[in-house]
Structure formats: C-alpha cells, structure tokens
XYZ file of C-alpha atoms in Angstrom:
356
model
C 0.000 0.000 0.000
C 2.862 2.377 0.761
C 4.514 1.615 -2.563
C 1.298 2.531 -4.447
C 1.086 5.845 -2.614
C 4.624 6.691 -3.635
C 3.844 5.758 -7.236
C 0.798 8.015 -7.229
C 2.837 10.897 -5.787
C 5.464 10.464 -8.481
C 2.846 10.521 -11.240
C 1.288 13.671 -9.766
C 4.604 15.536 -9.616
C 5.407 14.487 -13.148
C 2.031 15.824 -14.291
C 2.722 19.234 -12.654
C 6.045 19.439 -14.465
C 4.239 18.913 -17.794
C 2.058 22.002 -17.257
C 3.196 24.763 -19.653
C 4.551 28.031 -18.197
C 2.624 31.236 -19.068
C 3.799 33.060 -22.211
C 6.486 35.684 -21.733
C 7.408 38.890 -23.579
C 11.032 39.999 -23.648
C 11.834 43.651 -22.949
C 15.393 44.460 -23.995
C 16.860 47.944 -24.297
C 19.830 50.213 -23.606
C 19.098 52.807 -20.893
C 20.821 56.172 -20.740
C 20.936 59.005 -18.278
C 20.114 62.587 -19.296
C 23.834 63.423 -19.463
C 24.381 60.720 -22.090
C 26.073 58.194 -19.817
C 24.650 54.702 -19.632
C 22.328 53.995 -16.718
C 23.597 51.699 -13.978
C 21.306 50.720 -11.170
C 18.245 48.648 -10.380
C 14.857 48.555 -12.099
C 12.204 47.543 -9.560
C 9.097 46.034 -11.153
C 5.981 45.333 -9.077
C 2.533 44.049 -9.953
C -0.692 42.896 -8.402
C -2.214 39.472 -8.846
C -3.735 38.867 -12.287
C -4.656 35.990 -14.560
C -2.570 35.464 -17.709
C -4.067 34.689 -21.117
C -3.564 30.978 -20.558
C -5.447 31.199 -17.225
C -2.208 31.012 -15.226
C -2.533 32.824 -11.903
C 0.259 35.400 -11.591
C 0.838 36.151 -7.922
C 1.564 39.646 -6.660
C 5.303 40.201 -6.391
C 8.225 42.611 -6.724
C 11.153 41.878 -9.022
C 14.521 43.616 -8.963
C 16.402 43.727 -12.267
C 20.025 44.827 -12.182
C 21.039 47.101 -15.061
C 24.763 47.303 -15.773
C 26.198 49.707 -18.333
C 22.669 50.466 -19.542
C 21.765 46.887 -20.517
C 18.188 46.025 -19.557
C 16.846 42.519 -20.088
C 13.690 41.194 -18.496
C 10.916 38.769 -19.434
C 7.373 39.451 -18.207
C 3.923 37.914 -18.590
C 1.855 40.053 -21.048
C -0.712 42.242 -19.325
C -2.822 43.394 -22.291
C -4.206 39.878 -22.671
C -4.634 39.387 -18.931
C -8.052 39.014 -17.326
C -8.656 41.756 -16.431
C -5.920 43.814 -18.193
C -3.123 44.648 -15.739
C -0.076 46.894 -15.526
C 3.427 46.842 -14.075
C 4.693 49.621 -11.793
C 8.331 50.323 -12.653
C 10.836 52.326 -10.587
C 14.384 53.227 -11.657
C 16.826 53.348 -8.744
C 20.397 54.558 -8.884
C 22.911 55.743 -6.308
C 20.653 54.495 -3.551
C 17.529 56.492 -4.440
C 14.597 56.263 -6.816
C 15.171 58.406 -9.901
C 11.715 58.141 -11.499
C 8.762 55.793 -11.938
C 6.491 54.818 -14.814
C 3.857 52.270 -15.806
C 4.371 49.430 -18.267
C 1.645 47.726 -20.242
C 3.152 44.650 -21.859
C 1.577 43.124 -24.989
C 2.133 39.599 -26.211
C 5.105 39.545 -28.595
C 7.408 36.929 -30.076
C 10.121 39.518 -30.709
C 11.904 41.593 -28.053
C 10.346 44.960 -27.287
C 11.961 48.217 -26.231
C 10.887 50.256 -23.208
C 9.112 52.749 -25.479
C 6.878 49.899 -26.685
C 5.568 49.131 -23.204
C 5.670 52.558 -21.499
C 2.148 53.920 -20.863
C 1.882 57.650 -21.491
C 0.017 59.653 -18.808
C -3.716 59.771 -19.587
C -3.465 57.193 -22.398
C -6.468 54.896 -22.963
C -4.808 52.645 -25.542
C -1.928 50.382 -24.612
C 1.427 51.057 -26.301
C 3.406 48.536 -28.274
C 3.537 47.071 -31.794
C 0.529 47.300 -34.175
C -0.823 44.066 -32.767
C -1.362 45.715 -29.372
C -4.888 45.442 -27.984
C -6.618 48.794 -27.466
C -9.169 49.695 -24.827
C -12.699 49.860 -26.238
C -14.709 53.047 -25.840
C -17.331 51.160 -23.849
C -14.621 50.092 -21.382
C -14.131 53.718 -20.270
C -16.969 54.701 -17.955
C -18.792 57.798 -19.159
C -16.676 58.325 -22.307
C -19.495 57.658 -24.789
C -21.859 60.004 -22.930
C -19.238 62.747 -22.822
C -18.542 62.452 -26.541
C -22.251 62.496 -27.349
C -22.556 65.908 -25.673
C -19.975 67.425 -28.014
C -21.255 68.969 -31.274
C -20.261 67.019 -34.367
C -18.775 68.390 -37.577
C -21.599 69.383 -39.930
C -21.676 68.949 -43.710
C -21.017 72.690 -44.064
C -18.002 72.729 -41.768
C -15.141 74.910 -43.030
C -11.836 75.885 -41.449
C -11.081 79.555 -40.648
C -14.785 80.420 -40.513
C -17.106 81.468 -37.695
C -18.982 78.427 -36.370
C -22.758 78.174 -36.879
C -24.814 75.486 -35.148
C -27.089 73.853 -37.725
C -30.594 72.467 -37.186
C -29.334 69.064 -35.992
C -26.701 70.432 -33.627
C -23.692 70.067 -35.923
C -21.059 72.741 -36.529
C -21.081 74.416 -39.944
C -18.938 77.264 -41.244
C -20.642 80.637 -41.717
C -21.259 81.491 -45.370
C -20.379 84.958 -46.675
C -17.521 87.337 -47.290
C -14.733 87.363 -44.718
C -15.506 91.049 -44.026
C -19.211 90.350 -43.279
C -20.824 90.456 -39.851
C -22.536 87.361 -38.468
C -26.130 87.590 -37.236
C -27.492 85.517 -34.353
C -29.626 83.465 -36.748
C -26.495 82.284 -38.563
C -26.885 84.545 -41.604
C -24.240 87.059 -42.617
C -24.094 90.366 -44.404
C -22.402 93.726 -44.540
C -21.797 95.060 -41.043
C -24.650 97.357 -39.949
C -27.088 96.085 -42.546
C -28.135 92.914 -44.291
C -29.387 94.578 -47.499
C -27.454 97.845 -47.804
C -25.989 98.755 -51.217
C -22.360 97.938 -51.976
C -19.950 100.306 -50.290
C -22.640 101.566 -47.879
C -23.350 100.132 -44.452
C -26.953 101.399 -44.594
C -26.349 104.620 -42.619
C -25.437 107.949 -44.192
C -24.172 110.590 -41.760
C -23.510 114.314 -42.215
C -23.816 114.346 -45.994
C -23.707 117.746 -47.710
C -26.563 117.688 -50.261
C -25.630 118.598 -53.812
C -26.838 121.998 -55.019
C -25.841 125.654 -55.006
C -26.336 127.545 -51.742
C -26.767 131.012 -53.240
C -30.026 132.510 -51.987
C -31.892 131.427 -55.130
C -31.689 127.648 -55.393
C -34.219 125.645 -53.353
C -33.648 122.129 -54.744
C -30.879 119.913 -53.423
C -29.937 116.331 -54.181
C -28.881 113.487 -51.861
C -26.370 110.848 -52.977
C -28.840 108.029 -52.183
C -32.589 107.668 -51.873
C -33.434 107.525 -48.159
C -35.258 104.385 -47.086
C -37.502 105.003 -45.246
C -38.008 108.665 -46.202
C -38.832 109.506 -42.571
C -35.258 108.629 -41.584
C -33.978 111.903 -43.069
C -32.627 114.382 -40.538
C -31.864 117.618 -42.413
C -30.010 120.370 -40.558
C -29.596 124.007 -41.601
C -26.888 125.791 -39.661
C -27.258 123.168 -36.927
C -31.059 123.402 -36.622
C -33.174 120.335 -37.396
C -35.738 121.107 -40.090
C -39.195 119.574 -40.204
C -40.051 117.350 -43.136
C -43.236 118.400 -45.009
C -43.087 121.768 -43.212
C -39.611 123.185 -43.809
C -38.825 120.938 -46.785
C -40.262 118.151 -48.909
C -38.591 114.969 -50.077
C -39.142 113.131 -53.356
C -36.843 110.139 -53.899
C -33.401 111.713 -53.322
C -34.513 115.289 -54.114
C -34.956 117.836 -51.295
C -36.993 121.008 -51.875
C -36.617 123.729 -49.257
C -39.947 125.462 -48.498
C -39.225 127.638 -45.482
C -36.628 130.207 -46.437
C -34.233 129.783 -49.350
C -30.734 128.789 -48.119
C -28.443 131.773 -48.290
C -24.781 131.977 -49.206
C -22.798 130.727 -46.229
C -25.580 128.516 -44.902
C -24.560 124.933 -44.079
C -26.864 122.015 -44.963
C -26.180 118.542 -43.518
C -28.269 115.397 -43.978
C -28.260 112.062 -42.199
C -30.490 109.153 -43.209
C -30.754 105.392 -43.618
C -30.620 103.287 -46.774
C -32.708 100.125 -46.370
C -31.247 99.127 -43.004
C -32.441 95.771 -41.671
C -31.031 94.849 -38.265
C -32.566 91.782 -36.606
C -34.243 92.794 -33.336
C -33.748 96.565 -33.884
C -36.382 99.122 -34.890
C -36.148 102.852 -35.602
C -38.569 105.673 -34.755
C -38.012 108.912 -36.679
C -39.252 112.489 -36.078
C -42.014 111.517 -33.661
C -43.930 114.358 -32.008
C -44.569 113.261 -28.403
C -48.055 113.598 -26.972
C -48.622 116.458 -24.534
C -49.544 120.128 -24.665
C -46.689 122.665 -25.039
C -48.207 125.588 -23.048
C -45.443 126.754 -20.743
C -46.973 124.750 -17.849
C -46.989 121.082 -18.891
C -43.644 119.385 -18.270
C -44.444 115.740 -19.080
C -44.711 114.403 -22.631
C -45.115 110.787 -23.741
C -43.642 108.792 -26.594
C -45.520 106.031 -28.377
C -42.893 103.509 -27.255
C -40.063 103.259 -24.743
C -36.633 103.875 -26.314
C -34.361 100.852 -26.183
C -31.593 101.550 -25.421
C -32.641 104.620 -23.461
C -29.526 106.481 -24.632
C -30.702 106.337 -28.256
C -33.330 109.033 -27.578
C -32.703 112.378 -29.297
C -35.082 115.243 -28.386
C -35.313 118.423 -30.474
C -37.158 121.633 -29.535
C -37.688 123.982 -32.452
C -34.825 122.188 -34.192
C -32.367 122.537 -31.300
C -30.932 119.281 -29.959
C -31.653 119.205 -26.202
C -29.378 117.699 -23.554
C -30.480 114.651 -21.573
C -30.207 115.252 -17.830
C -29.925 119.024 -18.255
C -32.950 119.973 -20.372
C -35.012 116.842 -19.712
C -35.049 113.399 -18.098
C -36.521 110.234 -19.601
C -38.107 107.230 -17.889
C -39.742 104.528 -19.950
C -41.709 106.383 -22.606
C -42.111 109.574 -20.516
C -40.076 112.742 -21.065
C -40.014 115.286 -18.217
C -38.635 118.746 -18.967
C -36.651 120.610 -16.333
C -37.448 124.100 -15.086
C -36.297 126.655 -17.609
C -36.710 124.205 -20.507
C -40.518 123.744 -20.350
C -41.944 123.830 -23.916
C -43.865 127.046 -24.606
C -46.970 127.566 -26.704
C -46.039 127.183 -30.354
C -42.895 125.160 -29.697
C -42.346 122.079 -31.887
C -40.927 118.890 -30.361
C -39.395 116.070 -32.426
C -37.953 112.814 -31.106
C -35.973 109.995 -32.721
C -34.939 106.763 -31.013
C -34.438 103.018 -31.374
C -36.602 100.197 -30.035
C -36.200 96.465 -29.497
C -38.259 94.225 -31.763
C-alpha cells in the first residue's frame, strides 16, 4: 500500500512538471541618463495578482532587475491579454535612491520589445506597443461615450477659418459669406450694420452735404442716395433740425426747401438710412410726443419706450436738447426741467431706437 502511494505521488509531480509556463514577452533595451552616460542601477518592477491569457494565476510580487552599463533585459507575462488587463509599476533606482517611476503595459510579442513599446503615457487609454497591441474599447471607459455624445459634431457645411454656426441638428457648420461680413445671431451674414445695404454703404449715411448751389436762389438739393424710409432723413440748416413736409419736402433723393431759401454761407447737412435691416432693432423717426406745449406742462409721452434709453434724441424747435440738463426720460415719458418747459407754439421732435 505504501509503494502505491509513492507511485501516485510520483505521477502527480510528473504531471505538474508537464504544465506549460505562461507566455512571456522579452523587454530588452539600452538605458541612458540625461547626461548621455549609460544607466547603472536597479529597475524595480511590481505588480498585483492577475490571470494570464492561458489562465495562469500570476501572484503579486516585486522583481529587482540589475542594469549594468545600460543593458536592460527582463521577461514578463503580457498584461494586455490578462483578465482583467493589468499593468506593471516600474521604478528606476540609482545611487541608492529612486530616480523616477512609470507604468508598463506589456503586450504579447514573439520579438523583443523596447521600453518605449511598453511605457504607458500619462492619460493614455490605448496600450502602447507594436501594431498588434490590444486597445481599450470606448465602452470600457466609464462615461466616455456620454461625454462624446454631448460634443457637437462636424456638420456637412463645416469649413476651417470660418465662424462656427450650429445647424438644425446640432452640428457645426462654417458661416457662409464674405470674410468682411458680420454674423447675425440666426447664422446669416451680411455687410456690417445692414443685411441689405448697397455695396460700399453700411446702410447709414451721416452728415452728408446735399448737392446743389447755396446762393439765396436755389431751393432744390440732391442726396447721394434715396433715403429708405423717407422719414429717416434728418436735415439740418446751420445746426437746426428742419421739419419734413413743413420746412422741406422729399421726393426720392430730391430735397426742396420750403421755409426760407438757403443763403450763401448757410450749411446744410443730412443724415439718413438706406434700407437698413437689423434683426431685433427698430427705428422711430421724427415723432412728435403727446402732450400740450403751453409753458406749464412738463411731461410728454412717446408712443414707445426707447431701447436703449440712450438712443433718444429730443429736439425743440430744431435745437438738440441735452439729456439730464434739459429733460429726463423714464420709460416712454419725457419730463422737462425748469427753464426748458416747452412754450406755446414750440415744436418737439424725437428719434430713437426700439427692441423688436
């Protein structure tokens, strides 16, 4: 009976010896220091327990590899094919202290690999190594797919060196238009200050001197463009704002003075718009506020509240009044200060912008 037990033990030990060792990958390289000399010291490699590709159980351990004259040679069980994938913590020690540490991810390879093939770069999600190296799938990184889904994708109209426009499906397209155009919030583009102004004109004409002789006889003057709308014309004579249909009439781009023929030395200036279309912006021209100018009433009301409030321009008998000195404005109400109260016969005109 004892002999049989010994026979059985011998067969068992022989069977263990027949079990194949786990596959190994060779890492062989020449290590240098920053000053160009070859590294001499110890490379300390540690790892936690993992299961190799052949189901071999690799126990947690620390290995010390002596490096002489820069020559590194070590054989390790691949970690990219481990279950689950594992890594090696590597420390380089010289002159009795640790110089630096890094992480190795070792793929299966039948040819020797260099350190650069197994070194894991900080923040990397794919393992280094030859082309046969296994990469981490997107689904293996928790939250990566959700984070990428929140980022806008490149649209079919994407173009480099263009302002980005978000299309109807959330993709990024390039804005279409001339490089000198302004971009509107709806993604359209056009000449700055206007979307339909004529070439070379931003839609606003300021301080234009009308064509025509100022000689005490001529009453007809010509503008360079046809104002659009006609009510946008602000015509000044020697700094005083004239009243359209009272002091002058306008037909296309022709101005006819009705109240007093301009004399030699008089200065005429005209400001107006030319088909301005600004999304969200409206213009109110030459409005006469409600209220009785009688020397007593101080409060007059506009049809709408100026927006911005600073766009309000108030004229009394053609003279441009000063906000805060001659009047104050709140909402659509204008309150004149003492000494500036409109008198009987005075004419008030107001121009301003509104939000649409």
